[in-house]
Amino acid sequence: MADIVPHLKLTLEGAQKMLAAAVAKAQAMGVPQCIAIVDDGGHMLAFARMDGAKVLSFDSSFRKAMTAASSRAPTGGMPEGLDIRLGIATQGKLLNVKGGLPIVVDGKTIGAVGVGSGTGDQDFEVAKAALAVLPGAKTDF
């Protein structure tokens, strides 16, 4: 077993490109959103709260991104009951609400995007728009 492995890293430039695409999609939909882009450790790289987005959606968008990065899976799919226990165990850091997607490149999760302020389906659509502009990112969620 190797002592070190190569590591892909989402850059600020990549995060900003994704953020711009998500904002453009939300504007086209007429749904102001809070959009958070995090690295693979769940640390914020880029964020926007569009004019008219719900103020408390800052928290949900960030938590969705953290959850998707941590679980390496889209949010909203945890079994009922497990989501509540994980939410309690993590002091609310993990959130099982639709709108968070991992950023997967070459089979490696390098971060996540979380979107909040619309319906779950609207949030999911905006998150997918962010992934679509990152070369090599998995988009078939």
PDB file of C-alpha atoms in Angstrom:
ATOM      1  CA  MET A   1       0.000   0.000   0.000  1.00  0.00           C
ATOM      2  CA  ALA A   2       1.295   3.464  -0.892  1.00  0.00           C
ATOM      3  CA  ASP A   3       2.032   6.093   1.708  1.00  0.00           C
ATOM      4  CA  ILE A   4       0.668   8.880  -0.498  1.00  0.00           C
ATOM      5  CA  VAL A   5      -1.706   9.140  -3.438  1.00  0.00           C
ATOM      6  CA  PRO A   6      -2.295  11.832  -6.071  1.00  0.00           C
ATOM      7  CA  HIS A   7      -5.173  14.139  -5.196  1.00  0.00           C
ATOM      8  CA  LEU A   8      -7.462  16.159  -7.471  1.00  0.00           C
ATOM      9  CA  LYS A   9      -8.391  19.560  -6.054  1.00  0.00           C
ATOM     10  CA  LEU A  10     -11.231  21.909  -6.915  1.00  0.00           C
ATOM     11  CA  THR A  11      -9.753  25.372  -7.404  1.00  0.00           C
ATOM     12  CA  LEU A  12     -11.297  28.717  -6.591  1.00  0.00           C
ATOM     13  CA  GLU A  13     -11.472  29.397 -10.327  1.00  0.00           C
ATOM     14  CA  GLY A  14     -13.420  26.179 -10.882  1.00  0.00           C
ATOM     15  CA  ALA A  15     -15.741  26.932  -7.963  1.00  0.00           C
ATOM     16  CA  GLN A  16     -16.409  30.447  -9.262  1.00  0.00           C
ATOM     17  CA  LYS A  17     -17.178  29.103 -12.741  1.00  0.00           C
ATOM     18  CA  MET A  18     -19.666  26.665 -11.219  1.00  0.00           C
ATOM     19  CA  LEU A  19     -21.196  29.407  -9.075  1.00  0.00           C
ATOM     20  CA  ALA A  20     -21.701  31.659 -12.106  1.00  0.00           C
ATOM     21  CA  ALA A  21     -23.423  28.840 -14.014  1.00  0.00           C
ATOM     22  CA  ALA A  22     -25.713  28.095 -11.078  1.00  0.00           C
ATOM     23  CA  VAL A  23     -26.648  31.763 -10.679  1.00  0.00           C
ATOM     24  CA  ALA A  24     -27.394  32.017 -14.419  1.00  0.00           C
ATOM     25  CA  LYS A  25     -29.636  28.924 -14.249  1.00  0.00           C
ATOM     26  CA  ALA A  26     -31.494  30.228 -11.199  1.00  0.00           C
ATOM     27  CA  GLN A  27     -31.997  33.593 -12.927  1.00  0.00           C
ATOM     28  CA  ALA A  28     -33.328  31.853 -16.050  1.00  0.00           C
ATOM     29  CA  MET A  29     -35.747  29.898 -13.854  1.00  0.00           C
ATOM     30  CA  GLY A  30     -36.790  33.054 -11.983  1.00  0.00           C
ATOM     31  CA  VAL A  31     -35.934  31.414  -8.651  1.00  0.00           C
ATOM     32  CA  PRO A  32     -33.436  33.341  -6.483  1.00  0.00           C
ATOM     33  CA  GLN A  33     -31.163  30.886  -4.691  1.00  0.00           C
ATOM     34  CA  CYS A  34     -28.444  30.492  -2.107  1.00  0.00           C
ATOM     35  CA  ILE A  35     -25.615  28.504  -3.708  1.00  0.00           C
ATOM     36  CA  ALA A  36     -22.642  27.022  -1.849  1.00  0.00           C
ATOM     37  CA  ILE A  37     -19.609  25.327  -3.394  1.00  0.00           C
ATOM     38  CA  VAL A  38     -17.343  23.384  -0.994  1.00  0.00           C
ATOM     39  CA  ASP A  39     -14.137  21.369  -1.316  1.00  0.00           C
ATOM     40  CA  ASP A  40     -13.905  17.659  -0.504  1.00  0.00           C
ATOM     41  CA  GLY A  41     -13.591  18.443   3.211  1.00  0.00           C
ATOM     42  CA  GLY A  42     -16.777  20.537   3.215  1.00  0.00           C
ATOM     43  CA  HIS A  43     -14.961  23.881   3.443  1.00  0.00           C
ATOM     44  CA  MET A  44     -16.583  26.803   1.639  1.00  0.00           C
ATOM     45  CA  LEU A  45     -14.896  27.888  -1.604  1.00  0.00           C
ATOM     46  CA  ALA A  46     -17.611  30.066  -3.142  1.00  0.00           C
ATOM     47  CA  PHE A  47     -21.057  31.297  -2.130  1.00  0.00           C
ATOM     48  CA  ALA A  48     -23.826  33.549  -3.408  1.00  0.00           C
ATOM     49  CA  ARG A  49     -27.152  34.589  -1.936  1.00  0.00           C
ATOM     50  CA  MET A  50     -29.093  36.002  -4.847  1.00  0.00           C
ATOM     51  CA  ASP A  51     -31.344  39.000  -4.301  1.00  0.00           C
ATOM     52  CA  GLY A  52     -34.670  37.658  -3.069  1.00  0.00           C
ATOM     53  CA  ALA A  53     -33.354  34.299  -1.842  1.00  0.00           C
ATOM     54  CA  LYS A  54     -34.552  33.202   1.582  1.00  0.00           C
ATOM     55  CA  VAL A  55     -32.101  34.387   4.245  1.00  0.00           C
ATOM     56  CA  LEU A  56     -32.037  31.093   6.170  1.00  0.00           C
ATOM     57  CA  SER A  57     -31.305  29.176   2.967  1.00  0.00           C
ATOM     58  CA  PHE A  58     -27.663  30.130   3.539  1.00  0.00           C
ATOM     59  CA  ASP A  59     -27.582  27.421   6.196  1.00  0.00           C
ATOM     60  CA  SER A  60     -29.435  24.785   4.186  1.00  0.00           C
ATOM     61  CA  SER A  61     -27.382  25.319   1.015  1.00  0.00           C
ATOM     62  CA  PHE A  62     -24.121  25.051   2.970  1.00  0.00           C
ATOM     63  CA  ARG A  63     -25.337  21.967   4.884  1.00  0.00           C
ATOM     64  CA  LYS A  64     -26.483  20.314   1.658  1.00  0.00           C
ATOM     65  CA  ALA A  65     -23.044  20.885   0.133  1.00  0.00           C
ATOM     66  CA  MET A  66     -21.295  19.580   3.276  1.00  0.00           C
ATOM     67  CA  THR A  67     -23.525  16.496   3.312  1.00  0.00           C
ATOM     68  CA  ALA A  68     -22.972  15.723  -0.382  1.00  0.00           C
ATOM     69  CA  ALA A  69     -19.191  16.126   0.021  1.00  0.00           C
ATOM     70  CA  SER A  70     -19.132  13.952   3.138  1.00  0.00           C
ATOM     71  CA  SER A  71     -21.427  11.191   1.862  1.00  0.00           C
ATOM     72  CA  ARG A  72     -20.148  11.458  -1.721  1.00  0.00           C
ATOM     73  CA  ALA A  73     -23.763  11.165  -2.849  1.00  0.00           C
ATOM     74  CA  PRO A  74     -26.682  13.452  -3.695  1.00  0.00           C
ATOM     75  CA  THR A  75     -28.678  14.695  -0.728  1.00  0.00           C
ATOM     76  CA  GLY A  76     -32.280  13.691  -0.188  1.00  0.00           C
ATOM     77  CA  GLY A  77     -31.811   9.933  -0.507  1.00  0.00           C
ATOM     78  CA  MET A  78     -31.053   8.791   3.048  1.00  0.00           C
ATOM     79  CA  PRO A  79     -33.523   6.353   4.587  1.00  0.00           C
ATOM     80  CA  GLU A  80     -36.097   7.945   6.875  1.00  0.00           C
ATOM     81  CA  GLY A  81     -34.940   7.780  10.477  1.00  0.00           C
ATOM     82  CA  LEU A  82     -31.266   7.510   9.612  1.00  0.00           C
ATOM     83  CA  ASP A  83     -31.325  11.112   8.418  1.00  0.00           C
ATOM     84  CA  ILE A  84     -32.627  12.306  11.785  1.00  0.00           C
ATOM     85  CA  ARG A  85     -30.061  10.287  13.728  1.00  0.00           C
ATOM     86  CA  LEU A  86     -27.203  11.580  11.550  1.00  0.00           C
ATOM     87  CA  GLY A  87     -28.486  15.130  11.911  1.00  0.00           C
ATOM     88  CA  ILE A  88     -28.479  14.793  15.690  1.00  0.00           C
ATOM     89  CA  ALA A  89     -25.082  13.049  15.776  1.00  0.00           C
ATOM     90  CA  THR A  90     -23.502  15.813  13.677  1.00  0.00           C
ATOM     91  CA  GLN A  91     -25.261  18.683  15.474  1.00  0.00           C
ATOM     92  CA  GLY A  92     -27.183  19.537  12.321  1.00  0.00           C
ATOM     93  CA  LYS A  93     -24.213  19.510   9.960  1.00  0.00           C
ATOM     94  CA  LEU A  94     -25.686  16.733   7.808  1.00  0.00           C
ATOM     95  CA  LEU A  95     -28.967  17.484   6.054  1.00  0.00           C
ATOM     96  CA  ASN A  96     -31.064  15.057   4.023  1.00  0.00           C
ATOM     97  CA  VAL A  97     -32.866  17.558   1.798  1.00  0.00           C
ATOM     98  CA  LYS A  98     -32.732  17.519  -2.000  1.00  0.00           C
ATOM     99  CA  GLY A  99     -30.375  20.059  -3.599  1.00  0.00           C
ATOM    100  CA  GLY A 100     -26.857  18.891  -2.748  1.00  0.00           C
ATOM    101  CA  LEU A 101     -24.654  17.127  -5.321  1.00  0.00           C
ATOM    102  CA  PRO A 102     -21.109  15.829  -5.023  1.00  0.00           C
ATOM    103  CA  ILE A 103     -18.550  17.056  -7.543  1.00  0.00           C
ATOM    104  CA  VAL A 104     -17.051  13.847  -8.929  1.00  0.00           C
ATOM    105  CA  VAL A 105     -14.166  13.912 -11.426  1.00  0.00           C
ATOM    106  CA  ASP A 106     -12.379  10.736 -12.544  1.00  0.00           C
ATOM    107  CA  GLY A 107     -14.302   8.794  -9.898  1.00  0.00           C
ATOM    108  CA  LYS A 108     -13.029  11.034  -7.063  1.00  0.00           C
ATOM    109  CA  THR A 109     -15.208  13.397  -5.047  1.00  0.00           C
ATOM    110  CA  ILE A 110     -13.448  16.772  -5.067  1.00  0.00           C
ATOM    111  CA  GLY A 111     -16.217  18.850  -3.499  1.00  0.00           C
ATOM    112  CA  ALA A 112     -19.929  19.492  -3.653  1.00  0.00           C
ATOM    113  CA  VAL A 113     -22.541  22.065  -4.543  1.00  0.00           C
ATOM    114  CA  GLY A 114     -25.551  22.843  -2.366  1.00  0.00           C
ATOM    115  CA  VAL A 115     -28.512  24.948  -3.413  1.00  0.00           C
ATOM    116  CA  GLY A 116     -31.412  26.189  -1.322  1.00  0.00           C
ATOM    117  CA  SER A 117     -34.362  28.573  -1.475  1.00  0.00           C
ATOM    118  CA  GLY A 118     -36.505  26.925  -4.130  1.00  0.00           C
ATOM    119  CA  THR A 119     -38.290  23.599  -4.113  1.00  0.00           C
ATOM    120  CA  GLY A 120     -36.103  20.506  -3.848  1.00  0.00           C
ATOM    121  CA  ASP A 121     -36.461  19.894  -7.582  1.00  0.00           C
ATOM    122  CA  GLN A 122     -35.524  23.512  -8.405  1.00  0.00           C
ATOM    123  CA  ASP A 123     -32.512  23.331  -6.092  1.00  0.00           C
ATOM    124  CA  PHE A 124     -31.413  20.056  -7.740  1.00  0.00           C
ATOM    125  CA  GLU A 125     -31.733  21.563 -11.241  1.00  0.00           C
ATOM    126  CA  VAL A 126     -29.573  24.564 -10.302  1.00  0.00           C
ATOM    127  CA  ALA A 127     -26.961  22.274  -8.709  1.00  0.00           C
ATOM    128  CA  LYS A 128     -26.815  20.185 -11.904  1.00  0.00           C
ATOM    129  CA  ALA A 129     -26.223  23.369 -13.939  1.00  0.00           C
ATOM    130  CA  ALA A 130     -23.170  24.078 -11.784  1.00  0.00           C
ATOM    131  CA  LEU A 131     -21.741  20.612 -12.464  1.00  0.00           C
ATOM    132  CA  ALA A 132     -22.327  20.931 -16.206  1.00  0.00           C
ATOM    133  CA  VAL A 133     -19.615  23.591 -16.653  1.00  0.00           C
ATOM    134  CA  LEU A 134     -16.809  21.725 -14.886  1.00  0.00           C
ATOM    135  CA  PRO A 135     -14.851  19.634 -17.404  1.00  0.00           C
ATOM    136  CA  GLY A 136     -14.961  15.930 -16.553  1.00  0.00           C
ATOM    137  CA  ALA A 137     -17.520  16.289 -13.750  1.00  0.00           C
ATOM    138  CA  LYS A 138     -20.143  13.568 -13.374  1.00  0.00           C
ATOM    139  CA  THR A 139     -23.567  14.966 -14.245  1.00  0.00           C
ATOM    140  CA  ASP A 140     -25.812  11.899 -14.381  1.00  0.00           C
ATOM    141  CA  PHE A 141     -27.449  12.141 -10.968  1.00  0.00           C
TER     142      PHE A 141
END
